[in-house]
Coordinates of C-alpha atoms in Angstrom, one line a residue:
Chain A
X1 CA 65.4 56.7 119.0
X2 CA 66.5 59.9 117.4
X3 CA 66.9 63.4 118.7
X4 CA 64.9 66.2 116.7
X5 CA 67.7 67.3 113.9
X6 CA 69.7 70.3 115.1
X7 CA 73.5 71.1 114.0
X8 CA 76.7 70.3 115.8
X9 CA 79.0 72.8 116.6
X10 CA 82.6 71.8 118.2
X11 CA 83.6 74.3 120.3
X12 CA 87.5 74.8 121.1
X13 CA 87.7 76.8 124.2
X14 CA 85.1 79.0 126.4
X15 CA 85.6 82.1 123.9
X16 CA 84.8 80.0 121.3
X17 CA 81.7 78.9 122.9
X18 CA 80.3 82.0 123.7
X19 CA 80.9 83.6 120.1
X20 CA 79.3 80.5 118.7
X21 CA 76.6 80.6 121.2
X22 CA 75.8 84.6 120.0
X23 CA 75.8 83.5 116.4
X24 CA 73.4 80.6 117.1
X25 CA 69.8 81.5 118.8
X26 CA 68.2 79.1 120.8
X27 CA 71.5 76.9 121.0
X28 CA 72.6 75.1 123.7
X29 CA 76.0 73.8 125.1
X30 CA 76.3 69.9 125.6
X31 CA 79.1 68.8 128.1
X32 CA 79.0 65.1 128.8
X33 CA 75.3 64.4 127.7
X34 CA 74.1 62.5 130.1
X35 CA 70.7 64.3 130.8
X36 CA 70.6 66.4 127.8
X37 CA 70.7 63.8 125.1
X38 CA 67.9 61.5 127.1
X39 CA 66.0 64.4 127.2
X40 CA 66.7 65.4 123.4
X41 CA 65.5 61.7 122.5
X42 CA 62.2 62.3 123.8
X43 CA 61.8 65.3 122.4
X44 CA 61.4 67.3 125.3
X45 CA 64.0 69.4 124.2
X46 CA 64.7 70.3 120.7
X47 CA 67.5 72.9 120.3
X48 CA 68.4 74.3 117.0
X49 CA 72.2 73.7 117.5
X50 CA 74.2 72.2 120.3
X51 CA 77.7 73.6 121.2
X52 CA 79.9 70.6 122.3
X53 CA 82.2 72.3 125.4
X54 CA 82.7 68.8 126.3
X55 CA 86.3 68.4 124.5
X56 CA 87.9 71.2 125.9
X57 CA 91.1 70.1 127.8
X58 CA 90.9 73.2 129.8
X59 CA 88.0 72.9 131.4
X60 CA 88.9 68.9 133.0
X61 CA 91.3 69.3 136.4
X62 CA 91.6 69.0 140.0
X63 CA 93.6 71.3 141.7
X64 CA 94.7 71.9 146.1
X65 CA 94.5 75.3 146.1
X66 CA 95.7 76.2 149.9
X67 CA 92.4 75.8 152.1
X68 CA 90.3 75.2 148.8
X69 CA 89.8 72.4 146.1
X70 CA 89.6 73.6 142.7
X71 CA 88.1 71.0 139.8
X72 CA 87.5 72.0 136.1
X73 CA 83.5 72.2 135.3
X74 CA 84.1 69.7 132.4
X75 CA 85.7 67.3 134.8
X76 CA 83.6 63.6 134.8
X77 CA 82.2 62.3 137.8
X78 CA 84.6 59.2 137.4
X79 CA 87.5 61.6 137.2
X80 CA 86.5 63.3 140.8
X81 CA 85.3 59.8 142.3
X82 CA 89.0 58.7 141.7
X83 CA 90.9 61.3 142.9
X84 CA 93.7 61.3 145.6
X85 CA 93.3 65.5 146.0
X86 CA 89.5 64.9 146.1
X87 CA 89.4 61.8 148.6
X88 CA 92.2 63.8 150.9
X89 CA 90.8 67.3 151.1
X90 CA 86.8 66.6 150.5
X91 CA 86.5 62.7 151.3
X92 CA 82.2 63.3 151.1
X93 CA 82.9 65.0 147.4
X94 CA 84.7 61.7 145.8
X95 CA 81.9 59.5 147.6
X96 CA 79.1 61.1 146.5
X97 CA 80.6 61.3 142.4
X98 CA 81.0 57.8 142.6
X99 CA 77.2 57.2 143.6
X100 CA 76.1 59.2 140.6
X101 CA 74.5 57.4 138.0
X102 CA 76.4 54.1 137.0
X103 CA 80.1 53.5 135.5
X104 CA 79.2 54.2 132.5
X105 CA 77.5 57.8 133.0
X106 CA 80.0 58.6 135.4
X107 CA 82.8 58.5 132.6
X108 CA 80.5 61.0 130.7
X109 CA 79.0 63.5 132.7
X110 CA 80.5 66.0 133.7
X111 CA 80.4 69.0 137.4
X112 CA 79.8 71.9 135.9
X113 CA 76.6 70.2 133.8
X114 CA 75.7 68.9 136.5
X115 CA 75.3 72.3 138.8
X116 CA 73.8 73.9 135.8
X117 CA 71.0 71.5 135.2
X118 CA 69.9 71.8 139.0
X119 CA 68.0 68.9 138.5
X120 CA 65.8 68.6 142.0
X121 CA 67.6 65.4 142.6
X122 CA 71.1 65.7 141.3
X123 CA 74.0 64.8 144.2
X124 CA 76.4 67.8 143.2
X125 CA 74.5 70.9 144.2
X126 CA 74.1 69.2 148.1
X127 CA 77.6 69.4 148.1
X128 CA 78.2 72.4 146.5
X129 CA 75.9 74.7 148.4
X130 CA 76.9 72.5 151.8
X131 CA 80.3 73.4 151.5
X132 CA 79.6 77.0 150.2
X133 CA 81.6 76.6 146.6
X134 CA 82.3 79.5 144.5
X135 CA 80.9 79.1 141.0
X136 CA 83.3 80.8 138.3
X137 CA 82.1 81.4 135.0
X138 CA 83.2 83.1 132.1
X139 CA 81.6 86.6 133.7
X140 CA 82.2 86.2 137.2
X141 CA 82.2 84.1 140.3
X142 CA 78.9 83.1 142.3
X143 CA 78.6 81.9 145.7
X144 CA 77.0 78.0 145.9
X145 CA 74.2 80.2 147.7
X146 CA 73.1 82.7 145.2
X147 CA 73.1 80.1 142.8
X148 CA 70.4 77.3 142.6
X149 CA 67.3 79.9 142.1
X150 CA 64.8 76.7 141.6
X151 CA 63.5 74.1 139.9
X152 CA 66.0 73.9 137.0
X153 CA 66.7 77.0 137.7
X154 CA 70.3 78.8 138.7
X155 CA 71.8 82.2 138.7
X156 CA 73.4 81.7 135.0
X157 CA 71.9 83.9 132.2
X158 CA 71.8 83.2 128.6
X159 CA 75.5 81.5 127.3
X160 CA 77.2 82.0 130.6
X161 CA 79.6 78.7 131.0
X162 CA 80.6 77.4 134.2
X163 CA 84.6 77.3 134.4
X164 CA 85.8 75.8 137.2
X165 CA 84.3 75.5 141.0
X166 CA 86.0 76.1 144.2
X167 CA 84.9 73.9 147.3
X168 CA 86.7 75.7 150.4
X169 CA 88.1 72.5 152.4
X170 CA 86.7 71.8 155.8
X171 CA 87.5 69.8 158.6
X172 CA 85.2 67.0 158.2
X173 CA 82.5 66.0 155.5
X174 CA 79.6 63.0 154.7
X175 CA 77.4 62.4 152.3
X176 CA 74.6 59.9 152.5
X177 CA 71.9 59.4 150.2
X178 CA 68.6 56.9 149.4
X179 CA 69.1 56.4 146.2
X180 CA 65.8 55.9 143.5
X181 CA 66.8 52.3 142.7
X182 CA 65.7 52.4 139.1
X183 CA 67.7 56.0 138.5
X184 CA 70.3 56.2 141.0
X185 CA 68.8 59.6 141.6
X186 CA 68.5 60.8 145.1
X187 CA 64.9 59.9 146.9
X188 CA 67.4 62.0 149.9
X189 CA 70.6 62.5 150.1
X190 CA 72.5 64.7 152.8
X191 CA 75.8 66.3 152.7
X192 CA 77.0 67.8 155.9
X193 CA 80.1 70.1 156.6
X194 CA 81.8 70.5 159.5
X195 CA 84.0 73.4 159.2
X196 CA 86.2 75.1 162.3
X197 CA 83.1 77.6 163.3
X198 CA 80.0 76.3 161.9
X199 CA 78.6 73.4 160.7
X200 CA 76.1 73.0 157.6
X201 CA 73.8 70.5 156.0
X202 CA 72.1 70.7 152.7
X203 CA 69.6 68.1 151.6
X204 CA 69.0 67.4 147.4
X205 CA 66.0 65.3 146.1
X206 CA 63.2 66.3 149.0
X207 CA 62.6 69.7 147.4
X208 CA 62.3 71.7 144.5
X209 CA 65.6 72.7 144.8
X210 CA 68.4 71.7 146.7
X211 CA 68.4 73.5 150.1
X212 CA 70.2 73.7 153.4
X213 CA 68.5 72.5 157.0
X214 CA 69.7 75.4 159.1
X215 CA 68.3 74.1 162.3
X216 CA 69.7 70.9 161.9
X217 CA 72.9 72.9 161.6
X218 CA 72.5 74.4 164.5
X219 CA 72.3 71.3 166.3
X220 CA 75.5 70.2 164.9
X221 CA 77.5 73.0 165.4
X222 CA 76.2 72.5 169.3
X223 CA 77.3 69.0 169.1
X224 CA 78.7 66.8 165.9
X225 CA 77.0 63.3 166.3
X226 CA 74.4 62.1 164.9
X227 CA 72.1 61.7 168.0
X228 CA 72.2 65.6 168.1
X229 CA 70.7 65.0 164.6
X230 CA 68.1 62.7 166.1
X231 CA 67.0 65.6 168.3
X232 CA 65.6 67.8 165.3
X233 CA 62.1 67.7 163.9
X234 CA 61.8 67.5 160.0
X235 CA 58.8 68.9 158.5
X236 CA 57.4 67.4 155.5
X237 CA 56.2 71.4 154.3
X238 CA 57.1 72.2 150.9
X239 CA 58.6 68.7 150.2
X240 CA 58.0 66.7 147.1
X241 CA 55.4 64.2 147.2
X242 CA 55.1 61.2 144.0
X243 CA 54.6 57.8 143.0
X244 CA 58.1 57.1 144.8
X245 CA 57.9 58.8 148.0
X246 CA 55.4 60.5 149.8
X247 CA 56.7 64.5 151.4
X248 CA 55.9 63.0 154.6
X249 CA 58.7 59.7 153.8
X250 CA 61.1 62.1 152.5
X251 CA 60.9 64.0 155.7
X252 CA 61.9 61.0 157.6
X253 CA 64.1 60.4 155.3
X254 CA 66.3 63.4 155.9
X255 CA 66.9 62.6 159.3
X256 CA 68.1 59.1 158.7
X257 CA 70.7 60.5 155.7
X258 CA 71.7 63.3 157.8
X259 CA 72.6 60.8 160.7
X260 CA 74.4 58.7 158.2
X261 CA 76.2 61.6 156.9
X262 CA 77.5 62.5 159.7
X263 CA 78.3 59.4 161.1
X264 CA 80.2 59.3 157.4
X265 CA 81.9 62.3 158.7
X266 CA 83.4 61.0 161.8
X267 CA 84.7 58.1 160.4
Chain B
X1 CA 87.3 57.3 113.8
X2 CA 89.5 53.9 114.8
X3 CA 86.8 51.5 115.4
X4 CA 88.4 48.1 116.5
X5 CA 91.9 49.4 115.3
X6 CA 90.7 49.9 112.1
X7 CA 90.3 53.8 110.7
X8 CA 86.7 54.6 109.8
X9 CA 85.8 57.8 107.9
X10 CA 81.8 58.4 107.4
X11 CA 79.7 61.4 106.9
X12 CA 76.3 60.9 109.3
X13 CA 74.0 63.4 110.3
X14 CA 74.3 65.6 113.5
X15 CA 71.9 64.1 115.5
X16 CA 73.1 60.3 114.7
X17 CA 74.0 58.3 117.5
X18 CA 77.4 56.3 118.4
X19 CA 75.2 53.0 118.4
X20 CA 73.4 53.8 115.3
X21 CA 76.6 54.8 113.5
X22 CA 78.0 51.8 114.7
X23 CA 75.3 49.1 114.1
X24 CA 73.7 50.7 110.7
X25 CA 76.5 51.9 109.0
X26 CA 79.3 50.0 110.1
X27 CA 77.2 47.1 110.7
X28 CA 78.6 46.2 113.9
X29 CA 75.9 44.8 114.9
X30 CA 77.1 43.1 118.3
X31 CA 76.1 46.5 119.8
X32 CA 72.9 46.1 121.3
X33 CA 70.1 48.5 121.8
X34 CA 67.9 47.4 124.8
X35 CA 66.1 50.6 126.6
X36 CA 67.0 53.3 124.5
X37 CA 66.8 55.5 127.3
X38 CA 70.3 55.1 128.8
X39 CA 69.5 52.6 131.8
X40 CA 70.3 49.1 130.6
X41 CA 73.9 49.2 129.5
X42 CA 73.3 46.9 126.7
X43 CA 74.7 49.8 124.0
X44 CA 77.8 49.9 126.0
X45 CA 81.2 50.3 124.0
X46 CA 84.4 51.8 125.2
X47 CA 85.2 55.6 124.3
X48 CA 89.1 55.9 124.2
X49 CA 89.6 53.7 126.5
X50 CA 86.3 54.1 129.0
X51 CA 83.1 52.5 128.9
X52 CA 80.1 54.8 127.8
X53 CA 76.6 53.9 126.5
X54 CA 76.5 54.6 123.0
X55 CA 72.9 55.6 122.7
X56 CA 73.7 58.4 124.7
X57 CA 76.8 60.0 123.0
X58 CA 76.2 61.6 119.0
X59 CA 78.4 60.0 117.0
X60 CA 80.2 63.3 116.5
X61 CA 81.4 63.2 119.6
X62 CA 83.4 60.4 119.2
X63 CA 85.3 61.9 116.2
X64 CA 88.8 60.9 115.9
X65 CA 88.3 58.9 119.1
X66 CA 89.5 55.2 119.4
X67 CA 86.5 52.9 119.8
X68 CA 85.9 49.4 121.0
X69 CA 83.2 47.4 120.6
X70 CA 82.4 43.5 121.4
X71 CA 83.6 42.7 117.9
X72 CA 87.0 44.0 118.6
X73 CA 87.6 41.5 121.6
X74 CA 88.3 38.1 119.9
X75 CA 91.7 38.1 118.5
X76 CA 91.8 35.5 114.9
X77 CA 89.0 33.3 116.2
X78 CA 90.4 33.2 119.6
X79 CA 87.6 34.4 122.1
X80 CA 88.9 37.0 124.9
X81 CA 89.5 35.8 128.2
X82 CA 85.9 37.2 129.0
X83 CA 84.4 36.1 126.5
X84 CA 85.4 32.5 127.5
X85 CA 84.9 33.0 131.1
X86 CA 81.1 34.2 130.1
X87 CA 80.6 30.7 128.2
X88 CA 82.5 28.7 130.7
X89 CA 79.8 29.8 133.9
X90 CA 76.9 29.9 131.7
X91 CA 77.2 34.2 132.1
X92 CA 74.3 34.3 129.4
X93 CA 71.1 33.3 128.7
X94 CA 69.6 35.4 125.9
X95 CA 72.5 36.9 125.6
X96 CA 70.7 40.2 124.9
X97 CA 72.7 41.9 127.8
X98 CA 75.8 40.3 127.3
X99 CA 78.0 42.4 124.4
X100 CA 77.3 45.6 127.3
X101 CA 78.2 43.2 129.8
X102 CA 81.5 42.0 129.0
X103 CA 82.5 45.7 127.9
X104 CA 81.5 46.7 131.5
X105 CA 83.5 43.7 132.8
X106 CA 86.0 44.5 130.7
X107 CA 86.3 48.0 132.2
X108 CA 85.9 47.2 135.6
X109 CA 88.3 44.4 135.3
X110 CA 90.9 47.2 134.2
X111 CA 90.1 49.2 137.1
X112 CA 89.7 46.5 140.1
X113 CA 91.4 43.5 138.9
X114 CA 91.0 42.0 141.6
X115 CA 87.4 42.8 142.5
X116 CA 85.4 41.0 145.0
X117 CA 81.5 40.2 144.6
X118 CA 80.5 43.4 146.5
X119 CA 82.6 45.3 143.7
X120 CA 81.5 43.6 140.7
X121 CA 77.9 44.1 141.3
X122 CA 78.1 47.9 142.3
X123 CA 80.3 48.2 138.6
X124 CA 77.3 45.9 137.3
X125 CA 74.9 48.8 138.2
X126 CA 74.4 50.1 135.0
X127 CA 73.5 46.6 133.2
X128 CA 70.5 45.1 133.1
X129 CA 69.8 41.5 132.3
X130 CA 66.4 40.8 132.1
X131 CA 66.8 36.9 133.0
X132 CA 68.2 37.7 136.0
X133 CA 71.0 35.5 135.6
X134 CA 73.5 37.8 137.5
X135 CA 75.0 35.3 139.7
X136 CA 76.3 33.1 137.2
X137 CA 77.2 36.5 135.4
X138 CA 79.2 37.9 138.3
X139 CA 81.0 34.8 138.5
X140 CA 82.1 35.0 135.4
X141 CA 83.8 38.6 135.9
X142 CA 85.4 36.7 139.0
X143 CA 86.7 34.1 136.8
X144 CA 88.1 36.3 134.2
X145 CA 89.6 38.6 137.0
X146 CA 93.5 39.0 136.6
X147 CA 93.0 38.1 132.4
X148 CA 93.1 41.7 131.5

């Protein structure tokens, strides 16, 4: 199957992205692929030109930054599932790359594509807006909750690239999710952080967009165990409803991932 | 490109993909295309050094990259240890899935290489064999465990 023909464009660092992506209307960057290409094969996107960011050396690393984790926006989900930094200061974060996809994808695709696809049922944004990351781009940072706008949707405008992301560190974290057993996508998946004064849980795939639970955070900031998670009504208002789950299933759903999560979490 | 250990130097369009690069101009054709749609695993070859699909990377990407595909494992007629282990337990019956298998065995094998069942078929995810013969396939990987 063949993509629509555009032209290729190697870019060498962020600059060198931008500038191309000024001279190029319409373009778009490609980091590891792994949902753009699929979607280029069936034509439901056709851009003129593609920018590849997804060579740049810069943009791949993992860094302990004090009470934060820093990790490159072109850093592969393998990359982050592997990590010793990752798996010490953000245990949930290297679990939930290494559910992503399969081996295969996971040596491709990449964080910062990831958050800027926002795809309803992608397993970084849980995690990023859970744990309140800092976004930096090329123009500025963005908090983790200013930035998934909607379906697809985020805070970036036109050619902004994703640089790095910050994930402050908490006390304890878990990440549970059903997965779609054909995609690996997430029918529900949870990620709750415990930091010193509050707690929070934000659940991916039931929605639109990713979004966090605040009243099952309140119940866990009251008492971290999953019984106090058993306590909490989920309504099925606004959730998706399709041929693999009904809003009603998803609902449920979120209470059984939540509880796993933070049983994850107390491990 | 190095393709097998061998440099390669081609001019393909933009939008060309690693597997069609590979199988139509290189004519590796050992490089199977099952889905198309980046689910079965049957495309995949290993990227310098790490197991991608390659109907889902342009084969621009891969420019100046070392490649390896399931032509590149036999060594002067010899078969690779997988290869062997994959006849030995009857790890094929089409054989449709198998080139993406063994490169997916090949790469797990490098990461775990001591991998139990569980492991195998959680690295396995991404391969689909469509006669359901993973348990003779699996056993395979566990026979060729500590070959790589």
């Amino acid at each position: 199957m063949y993509t629509a023909p555009f032209q290729y464009l190697r870019a060498n660092s962020v600059a060198d992205a931008e500038q191309l992506f000024k001279e190029h209307a319409d373009a778009k960057y490609l980091a590891g692929g792994q949902t753009l290409i699929p979607t280029m094969k069936q034509r439901l996107a056709t851009p003129p030109a593609l920018i590849d960011i997804g060579r740049i050396g810069a943009l791949s690393f993992i860094r302990r930054e004090k009470d934060k984790l820093v990790i490159g926006a072109g850093t592969r989900h393998a990359d982050v599932a592997d990590s010793a930094e990752v798996k010490a200061a953000v245990p949930a974060l290297a679990v939930l790359a290494g559910q992503i996809g399969d081996p295969a994808v996971r040596h491709k695709g990449t964080l910062g594509g990831s958050l800027a696809n926002n795809d309803p049922a992608a397993d970084y944004p849980a995690a990023a807006l859970a744990l309140g990351a800092r976004v930096r781009t090329t123009r500025r940072v963005i908090d983790a909750r200013e930035f998934f706008t909607g379906l697809f949707e985020t805070a970036l405008e036109e050619g902004e690239i994703i640089t790095e992301v910050a994930f402050p560190v908490p006390e304890r974290t878990g990440y549970a999710k059903f997965p779609n057993p054909a995609s690996r996508y997430a029918l529900v998946g949870v990620f709750v952080a415990k930091f010193r004064d509050a707690v929070s849980v934000a659940v991916t795939g039931a929605a639109p967009c990713v979004f966090r639970h605040t009243e099952m955070e309140r119940a866990l900031a009251r008492s971290f165990s999953p019984d106090a998670v058993a306590g909490v009504k989920v309504s099925a208002d606004g959730l998706n409803s399709d041929l693999f789950a009904s809003a009603e299933y998803r609902a449920h759903l979120i209470g059984v991932m939540a509880k796993r999560a933070v049983a994850a979490a107390l491990q | 490109m190095i393709v097998n250990g061998k440099a390669v130097r081609a001019e393909v369009e933009d939008r060309t993909l690693l597997v069609h690069f590979l199988r139509d101009q290189l004519r590796l054709t050992g490089t199977h295309v099952g889905c198309d749609t980046s689910q079965c695993g049957a495309c995949v070859v290993h990227v310098g050094g790490r197991a991608v699909k390659s109907c889902t990377i342009f084969a621009v990407q891969a420019d100046g990259e070392d490649v390896l595909t399931i032509e590149g494992l036999a060594k002067d007629g010899t078969l690779h240890p997988i290869q062997q282990a994959f006849q030995d337990h009857h790890g094929l019956q089409c054989g449709f899935c198998t080139p993406g298998m063994i490169m997916t065995a090949l790469d797990l094998l490098r990461r775990h290489p001591k991998p139990d069942d569980a492991t195998i078929r959680r690295e396995l995810e991404g391969n689909f064999c469509r006669c359901t013969g993973y348990i003779n396939i699996v056993k395979a990987i566990r026979a060729a465990a500590g070959t790589v």
